PDB file of C-alpha atoms in Angstrom:
ATOM      1  CA  ALA A   8       0.085  -0.179   0.171  1.00 57.00           C
ATOM      2  CA  GLN A   9       1.110   3.540  -0.829  1.00 65.00           C
ATOM      3  CA  LYS A  10       2.264   5.258   2.257  1.00 91.00           C
ATOM      4  CA  ILE A  11       2.731   8.714   0.826  1.00 96.00           C
ATOM      5  CA  THR A  12       0.376   9.999  -1.842  1.00 96.00           C
ATOM      6  CA  GLN A  13       0.671  13.040  -3.815  1.00 97.00           C
ATOM      7  CA  THR A  14      -2.246  13.235  -6.265  1.00 96.00           C
ATOM      8  CA  GLN A  15      -1.292  16.435  -8.187  1.00 97.00           C
ATOM      9  CA  PRO A  16       1.431  15.394 -10.625  1.00 95.00           C
ATOM     10  CA  GLY A  17       1.717  19.175 -11.789  1.00 96.00           C
ATOM     11  CA  MET A  18       0.206  22.356 -10.539  1.00 97.00           C
ATOM     12  CA  PHE A  19       0.115  25.748 -12.032  1.00 97.00           C
ATOM     13  CA  VAL A  20      -0.109  29.140 -10.077  1.00 97.00           C
ATOM     14  CA  GLN A  21       0.104  32.828 -10.802  1.00 97.00           C
ATOM     15  CA  GLU A  22       3.017  34.598  -9.297  1.00 97.00           C
ATOM     16  CA  LYS A  23       2.063  36.140  -5.897  1.00 97.00           C
ATOM     17  CA  GLU A  24      -0.961  33.933  -5.312  1.00 98.00           C
ATOM     18  CA  ALA A  25      -0.864  31.128  -2.805  1.00 98.00           C
ATOM     19  CA  VAL A  26      -1.139  27.583  -3.818  1.00 98.00           C
ATOM     20  CA  THR A  27      -1.929  24.239  -1.949  1.00 98.00           C
ATOM     21  CA  LEU A  28      -0.033  21.026  -2.604  1.00 98.00           C
ATOM     22  CA  ASP A  29      -1.687  18.083  -1.512  1.00 98.00           C
ATOM     23  CA  CYS A  30      -0.119  15.171   0.497  1.00 98.00           C
ATOM     24  CA  THR A  31      -1.900  12.151   2.249  1.00 97.00           C
ATOM     25  CA  TYR A  32      -0.206   9.311   4.162  1.00 96.00           C
ATOM     26  CA  ASP A  33      -1.013   6.211   5.999  1.00 94.00           C
ATOM     27  CA  THR A  34       0.800   4.902   9.202  1.00 91.00           C
ATOM     28  CA  SER A  35      -0.153   2.959  11.939  1.00 88.00           C
ATOM     29  CA  ASP A  36       2.724   4.262  14.052  1.00 87.00           C
ATOM     30  CA  PRO A  37       1.789   6.754  16.852  1.00 87.00           C
ATOM     31  CA  SER A  38       4.980   8.663  16.494  1.00 87.00           C
ATOM     32  CA  TYR A  39       5.775   9.873  13.044  1.00 90.00           C
ATOM     33  CA  GLY A  40       7.308  12.972  11.106  1.00 92.00           C
ATOM     34  CA  LEU A  41       5.939  14.737   8.022  1.00 95.00           C
ATOM     35  CA  PHE A  42       8.543  16.508   5.696  1.00 96.00           C
ATOM     36  CA  TRP A  43       8.421  18.751   2.631  1.00 98.00           C
ATOM     37  CA  TYR A  44      11.206  18.693   0.469  1.00 98.00           C
ATOM     38  CA  LYS A  45      11.589  20.994  -2.772  1.00 98.00           C
ATOM     39  CA  GLN A  46      13.761  19.818  -5.871  1.00 98.00           C
ATOM     40  CA  PRO A  47      14.728  22.714  -8.347  1.00 97.00           C
ATOM     41  CA  SER A  48      15.731  21.591 -11.874  1.00 96.00           C
ATOM     42  CA  SER A  49      19.305  21.917 -10.473  1.00 94.00           C
ATOM     43  CA  GLY A  50      18.626  18.845  -8.574  1.00 95.00           C
ATOM     44  CA  GLU A  51      19.465  19.250  -5.186  1.00 95.00           C
ATOM     45  CA  MET A  52      16.869  18.205  -2.252  1.00 96.00           C
ATOM     46  CA  ILE A  53      16.195  21.186  -0.234  1.00 96.00           C
ATOM     47  CA  PHE A  54      14.371  20.640   3.143  1.00 95.00           C
ATOM     48  CA  LEU A  55      11.358  23.063   3.758  1.00 97.00           C
ATOM     49  CA  ILE A  56       9.108  22.222   6.676  1.00 97.00           C
ATOM     50  CA  TYR A  57       8.665  19.575   9.256  1.00 95.00           C
ATOM     51  CA  GLN A  58       5.827  18.664  11.215  1.00 96.00           C
ATOM     52  CA  GLY A  59       5.636  15.959  14.183  1.00 93.00           C
ATOM     53  CA  SER A  60       2.819  13.634  14.872  1.00 92.00           C
ATOM     54  CA  TYR A  61       2.189  15.009  18.282  1.00 92.00           C
ATOM     55  CA  ASP A  62       2.701  18.825  17.591  1.00 92.00           C
ATOM     56  CA  GLN A  63      -0.285  20.579  18.477  1.00 90.00           C
ATOM     57  CA  GLN A  64       0.212  23.524  15.917  1.00 95.00           C
ATOM     58  CA  ASN A  65       0.541  23.579  12.456  1.00 96.00           C
ATOM     59  CA  ALA A  66       4.267  24.047  11.341  1.00 96.00           C
ATOM     60  CA  THR A  67       5.078  27.213   9.476  1.00 97.00           C
ATOM     61  CA  GLU A  68       8.506  28.445   7.900  1.00 97.00           C
ATOM     62  CA  GLY A  69       8.564  31.705   6.240  1.00 97.00           C
ATOM     63  CA  ARG A  70       6.189  31.613   3.382  1.00 98.00           C
ATOM     64  CA  TYR A  71       5.608  27.806   4.013  1.00 98.00           C
ATOM     65  CA  SER A  72       3.004  26.445   6.116  1.00 98.00           C
ATOM     66  CA  LEU A  73       1.827  22.765   6.575  1.00 98.00           C
ATOM     67  CA  ASN A  74      -2.088  22.193   6.997  1.00 97.00           C
ATOM     68  CA  PHE A  75      -1.643  18.796   9.164  1.00 97.00           C
ATOM     69  CA  GLN A  76      -5.179  17.255   9.752  1.00 96.00           C
ATOM     70  CA  LYS A  77      -4.355  14.234  11.551  1.00 95.00           C
ATOM     71  CA  ALA A  78      -7.914  12.640  11.499  1.00 95.00           C
ATOM     72  CA  ARG A  79      -7.795  12.918   7.569  1.00 96.00           C
ATOM     73  CA  LYS A  80      -4.053  11.864   7.404  1.00 96.00           C
ATOM     74  CA  SER A  81      -3.317  14.555   5.333  1.00 97.00           C
ATOM     75  CA  ALA A  82      -0.327  17.126   5.445  1.00 97.00           C
ATOM     76  CA  ASN A  83      -0.683  19.611   2.600  1.00 98.00           C
ATOM     77  CA  LEU A  84       1.803  22.246   1.937  1.00 98.00           C
ATOM     78  CA  VAL A  85       0.830  25.905   1.569  1.00 98.00           C
ATOM     79  CA  ILE A  86       3.125  28.380  -0.420  1.00 98.00           C
ATOM     80  CA  SER A  87       1.959  31.923   0.228  1.00 97.00           C
ATOM     81  CA  ALA A  88       2.705  34.585  -2.239  1.00 97.00           C
ATOM     82  CA  SER A  89       4.290  32.324  -4.946  1.00 97.00           C
ATOM     83  CA  GLN A  90       7.755  33.625  -6.491  1.00 97.00           C
ATOM     84  CA  LEU A  91       8.998  32.501  -9.866  1.00 97.00           C
ATOM     85  CA  GLY A  92      11.624  30.609  -7.709  1.00 97.00           C
ATOM     86  CA  ASP A  93       9.180  28.450  -6.443  1.00 98.00           C
ATOM     87  CA  SER A  94       8.963  26.625  -9.538  1.00 98.00           C
ATOM     88  CA  ALA A  95      10.406  23.097  -8.761  1.00 98.00           C
ATOM     89  CA  MET A  96       9.302  19.440  -7.842  1.00 98.00           C
ATOM     90  CA  TYR A  97       7.892  19.072  -4.282  1.00 98.00           C
ATOM     91  CA  PHE A  98       8.042  16.103  -2.452  1.00 98.00           C
ATOM     92  CA  CYS A  99       6.229  14.973   0.792  1.00 98.00           C
ATOM     93  CA  ALA A 100       7.898  12.410   2.666  1.00 96.00           C
ATOM     94  CA  MET A 101       7.028  10.377   6.155  1.00 94.00           C
ATOM     95  CA  ARG A 102       9.377   9.083   8.779  1.00 91.00           C
ATOM     96  CA  GLU A 103       7.864   6.448  10.923  1.00 83.00           C
ATOM     97  CA  SER A 104      10.282   6.404  13.775  1.00 73.00           C
ATOM     98  CA  GLY A 105       8.678   4.212  16.471  1.00 57.00           C
ATOM     99  CA  GLY A 106      10.618   6.787  18.898  1.00 51.00           C
ATOM    100  CA  THR A 107      13.863   6.252  17.326  1.00 54.00           C
ATOM    101  CA  SER A 108      15.490   9.303  15.726  1.00 50.00           C
ATOM    102  CA  TYR A 109      17.009   7.640  12.510  1.00 62.00           C
ATOM    103  CA  GLY A 110      13.759   6.254  10.681  1.00 79.00           C
ATOM    104  CA  LYS A 111      13.993   6.355   6.850  1.00 85.00           C
ATOM    105  CA  LEU A 112      12.170   8.723   4.798  1.00 90.00           C
ATOM    106  CA  THR A 113       9.297   7.481   2.389  1.00 93.00           C
ATOM    107  CA  PHE A 114       8.605   9.774  -0.522  1.00 96.00           C
ATOM    108  CA  GLY A 115       5.558  10.326  -2.253  1.00 97.00           C
ATOM    109  CA  GLN A 116       5.546  10.725  -5.985  1.00 96.00           C
ATOM    110  CA  GLY A 117       6.046  14.563  -6.207  1.00 97.00           C
ATOM    111  CA  THR A 118       4.327  17.137  -7.600  1.00 98.00           C
ATOM    112  CA  ILE A 119       5.786  19.606 -10.288  1.00 98.00           C
ATOM    113  CA  LEU A 120       4.981  23.221  -9.195  1.00 98.00           C
ATOM    114  CA  THR A 121       5.088  25.954 -12.161  1.00 98.00           C
ATOM    115  CA  VAL A 122       4.860  29.455 -11.093  1.00 98.00           C
ATOM    116  CA  HIS A 123       3.703  31.754 -14.156  1.00 96.00           C
ATOM    117  CA  PRO A 124       4.587  35.632 -14.054  1.00 94.00           C
TER     118      PRO A 124
ATOM    119  CA  ASP B  19      31.192  25.345   4.099  1.00 62.00           C
ATOM    120  CA  THR B  20      28.874  22.868   2.538  1.00 67.00           C
ATOM    121  CA  ALA B  21      26.994  20.535   5.090  1.00 91.00           C
ATOM    122  CA  VAL B  22      26.647  17.308   3.106  1.00 96.00           C
ATOM    123  CA  SER B  23      29.006  16.904  -0.084  1.00 96.00           C
ATOM    124  CA  GLN B  24      29.293  13.949  -2.510  1.00 97.00           C
ATOM    125  CA  THR B  25      31.834  13.181  -5.130  1.00 97.00           C
ATOM    126  CA  PRO B  26      31.529  12.822  -7.888  1.00 97.00           C
ATOM    127  CA  LYS B  27      28.698  14.935  -9.112  1.00 96.00           C
ATOM    128  CA  TYR B  28      28.613  13.125 -12.421  1.00 97.00           C
ATOM    129  CA  LEU B  29      29.744   9.363 -13.110  1.00 97.00           C
ATOM    130  CA  VAL B  30      29.504   7.935 -16.548  1.00 97.00           C
ATOM    131  CA  THR B  31      30.810   4.443 -16.905  1.00 97.00           C
ATOM    132  CA  GLN B  32      30.270   1.052 -18.663  1.00 97.00           C
ATOM    133  CA  MET B  33      28.339  -1.781 -17.874  1.00 97.00           C
ATOM    134  CA  GLY B  34      30.278  -4.236 -15.736  1.00 97.00           C
ATOM    135  CA  ASN B  35      32.599  -1.698 -14.220  1.00 97.00           C
ATOM    136  CA  ASP B  36      33.036  -1.080 -10.356  1.00 97.00           C
ATOM    137  CA  LYS B  37      32.553   2.646  -9.080  1.00 97.00           C
ATOM    138  CA  SER B  38      32.289   4.501  -5.732  1.00 97.00           C
ATOM    139  CA  ILE B  39      30.542   7.690  -4.553  1.00 98.00           C
ATOM    140  CA  LYS B  40      31.908   9.344  -1.585  1.00 97.00           C
ATOM    141  CA  CYS B  41      30.027  11.084   1.028  1.00 97.00           C
ATOM    142  CA  GLU B  42      31.038  13.532   3.744  1.00 97.00           C
ATOM    143  CA  GLN B  43      28.938  15.627   6.109  1.00 96.00           C
ATOM    144  CA  ASN B  44      30.367  18.114   8.624  1.00 95.00           C
ATOM    145  CA  LEU B  45      27.066  18.800  10.612  1.00 93.00           C
ATOM    146  CA  GLY B  46      28.436  16.538  13.336  1.00 92.00           C
ATOM    147  CA  HIS B  47      25.404  14.199  12.680  1.00 92.00           C
ATOM    148  CA  ASP B  48      25.110  10.567  13.847  1.00 89.00           C
ATOM    149  CA  THR B  49      23.113   9.088  11.072  1.00 91.00           C
ATOM    150  CA  MET B  50      23.608   9.011   7.565  1.00 94.00           C
ATOM    151  CA  TYR B  51      21.834   7.645   4.621  1.00 94.00           C
ATOM    152  CA  TRP B  52      21.827   6.556   0.838  1.00 96.00           C
ATOM    153  CA  TYR B  53      18.771   7.270  -1.533  1.00 96.00           C
ATOM    154  CA  LYS B  54      18.039   6.262  -5.020  1.00 97.00           C
ATOM    155  CA  GLN B  55      16.062   8.762  -7.212  1.00 98.00           C
ATOM    156  CA  ASP B  56      14.964   6.929 -10.529  1.00 96.00           C
ATOM    157  CA  SER B  57      14.162   8.334 -13.770  1.00 94.00           C
ATOM    158  CA  LYS B  58      10.724   8.960 -12.958  1.00 94.00           C
ATOM    159  CA  LYS B  59      12.110  11.196  -9.985  1.00 95.00           C
ATOM    160  CA  PHE B  60      10.987   8.568  -7.395  1.00 95.00           C
ATOM    161  CA  LEU B  61      13.196   8.539  -4.066  1.00 96.00           C
ATOM    162  CA  LYS B  62      13.834   5.433  -2.209  1.00 94.00           C
ATOM    163  CA  ILE B  63      16.160   4.555   0.828  1.00 93.00           C
ATOM    164  CA  MET B  64      18.894   2.393   0.362  1.00 94.00           C
ATOM    165  CA  PHE B  65      20.897   2.212   3.350  1.00 91.00           C
ATOM    166  CA  SER B  66      21.217   3.735   6.857  1.00 90.00           C
ATOM    167  CA  TYR B  67      24.099   4.050   9.247  1.00 90.00           C
ATOM    168  CA  ASN B  68      23.853   4.991  12.863  1.00 87.00           C
ATOM    169  CA  ASN B  69      27.460   5.676  14.425  1.00 84.00           C
ATOM    170  CA  LYS B  70      29.049   3.696  11.733  1.00 84.00           C
ATOM    171  CA  GLU B  71      26.696   0.922  12.381  1.00 86.00           C
ATOM    172  CA  LEU B  72      24.426  -0.356   9.372  1.00 87.00           C
ATOM    173  CA  ILE B  73      20.828   0.040  10.544  1.00 84.00           C
ATOM    174  CA  ILE B  74      18.686  -0.036   7.334  1.00 82.00           C
ATOM    175  CA  ASN B  75      19.352  -2.424   4.274  1.00 83.00           C
ATOM    176  CA  GLU B  76      16.372  -1.921   1.809  1.00 83.00           C
ATOM    177  CA  THR B  77      16.558  -5.070  -0.106  1.00 76.00           C
ATOM    178  CA  VAL B  78      19.451  -3.547  -2.158  1.00 86.00           C
ATOM    179  CA  PRO B  79      21.351  -5.957  -4.293  1.00 91.00           C
ATOM    180  CA  ASN B  80      24.573  -7.037  -2.862  1.00 91.00           C
ATOM    181  CA  ARG B  81      26.487  -5.272  -5.693  1.00 95.00           C
ATOM    182  CA  PHE B  82      26.109  -2.381  -3.558  1.00 95.00           C
ATOM    183  CA  SER B  83      28.130  -2.054  -0.387  1.00 94.00           C
ATOM    184  CA  PRO B  84      28.089   0.952   1.662  1.00 93.00           C
ATOM    185  CA  LYS B  85      31.106   1.824   3.910  1.00 93.00           C
ATOM    186  CA  SER B  86      31.268   4.187   6.798  1.00 93.00           C
ATOM    187  CA  PRO B  87      34.854   4.629   7.764  1.00 91.00           C
ATOM    188  CA  ASP B  88      33.634   7.263  10.596  1.00 91.00           C
ATOM    189  CA  LYS B  89      30.783   9.286  11.462  1.00 90.00           C
ATOM    190  CA  ALA B  90      31.260  11.978   9.024  1.00 94.00           C
ATOM    191  CA  HIS B  91      31.533   9.582   5.975  1.00 95.00           C
ATOM    192  CA  LEU B  92      29.489   7.093   4.016  1.00 95.00           C
ATOM    193  CA  ASN B  93      30.778   5.965   0.932  1.00 96.00           C
ATOM    194  CA  LEU B  94      28.811   3.780  -1.707  1.00 97.00           C
ATOM    195  CA  HIS B  95      30.494   1.031  -3.678  1.00 97.00           C
ATOM    196  CA  ILE B  96      28.798  -0.673  -6.537  1.00 96.00           C
ATOM    197  CA  ASN B  97      30.077  -3.791  -8.281  1.00 96.00           C
ATOM    198  CA  SER B  98      29.313  -5.198 -11.872  1.00 97.00           C
ATOM    199  CA  LEU B  99      27.240  -2.129 -12.672  1.00 97.00           C
ATOM    200  CA  GLU B 100      24.233  -2.559 -14.773  1.00 97.00           C
ATOM    201  CA  LEU B 101      22.046  -0.440 -16.906  1.00 96.00           C
ATOM    202  CA  GLY B 102      19.306  -0.205 -14.208  1.00 95.00           C
ATOM    203  CA  ASP B 103      21.612   1.366 -11.868  1.00 96.00           C
ATOM    204  CA  SER B 104      21.444   4.636 -13.716  1.00 97.00           C
ATOM    205  CA  ALA B 105      19.769   7.040 -11.456  1.00 97.00           C
ATOM    206  CA  VAL B 106      20.729   9.856  -9.186  1.00 98.00           C
ATOM    207  CA  TYR B 107      22.111   8.740  -5.664  1.00 98.00           C
ATOM    208  CA  PHE B 108      21.593  11.161  -2.747  1.00 98.00           C
ATOM    209  CA  CYS B 109      23.480  10.843   0.388  1.00 97.00           C
ATOM    210  CA  ALA B 110      21.780  12.462   3.515  1.00 96.00           C
ATOM    211  CA  SER B 111      22.516  12.907   7.224  1.00 94.00           C
ATOM    212  CA  SER B 112      20.390  13.492   9.997  1.00 90.00           C
ATOM    213  CA  HIS B 113      20.385  14.768  13.755  1.00 80.00           C
ATOM    214  CA  ARG B 114      16.969  14.188  15.385  1.00 78.00           C
ATOM    215  CA  HIS B 115      14.225  14.551  12.823  1.00 80.00           C
ATOM    216  CA  THR B 116      15.442  16.237   9.592  1.00 88.00           C
ATOM    217  CA  GLN B 117      17.477  14.973   7.064  1.00 92.00           C
ATOM    218  CA  TYR B 118      19.567  17.194   4.927  1.00 94.00           C
ATOM    219  CA  PHE B 119      20.712  16.048   1.579  1.00 96.00           C
ATOM    220  CA  GLY B 120      23.841  16.466  -0.361  1.00 96.00           C
ATOM    221  CA  PRO B 121      23.671  17.606  -3.940  1.00 96.00           C
ATOM    222  CA  GLY B 122      23.322  14.054  -5.721  1.00 97.00           C
ATOM    223  CA  THR B 123      25.430  11.888  -7.856  1.00 98.00           C
ATOM    224  CA  ARG B 124      24.245  11.150 -11.310  1.00 97.00           C
ATOM    225  CA  LEU B 125      25.174   7.707 -12.587  1.00 98.00           C
ATOM    226  CA  THR B 126      25.029   6.820 -16.059  1.00 98.00           C
ATOM    227  CA  VAL B 127      25.735   3.248 -17.176  1.00 97.00           C
ATOM    228  CA  LEU B 128      26.357   2.800 -20.701  1.00 96.00           C
TER     229      LEU B 128
END
């Protein structure tokens, strides 16, 4: 079964608008972490934001926020005020730790975001 | 002051050859990983080391052998390269929950 699902292969957004990238996950581990990474065309993987399963508040990092809905098992990334440099592939990932700090990341299929001027 | 570095960035080689990819991190992290990104951009864990000890081995062919000489280094040696090994290989390191990735090594097997 797919553990991380990103249902949007591609998304388009106008510069300066907000965009939401969807991510749903599946786990029976009560302790897990959810991550978003950005991969621009240059290829590097850039960490954006982290949400722990026990965190009460949604994570925010600058223009990035994570809309965490635990009951729905969703962890959508919201990018506010999109910029041309936000055009990239975005990956949602989950770490099931079982309490350890070195669990592997399981990635979704990715969503290509294109920001139009 | 690169945090996670990999060499080489590009590697082009013939089928059947043996090659190595090196990874170094200067973040003082205890855990290091190798991931493979295939042509469809799908990322999958291969190995994980914690304090030089192998803790994750995800059903990778035994032609792939990771080696961790110390906490800051995790190298990947690949024997008898096959066409299907062509991919981008990422090294990563972590302390607590977040993994930081190296720039990737694009391996092309001809």
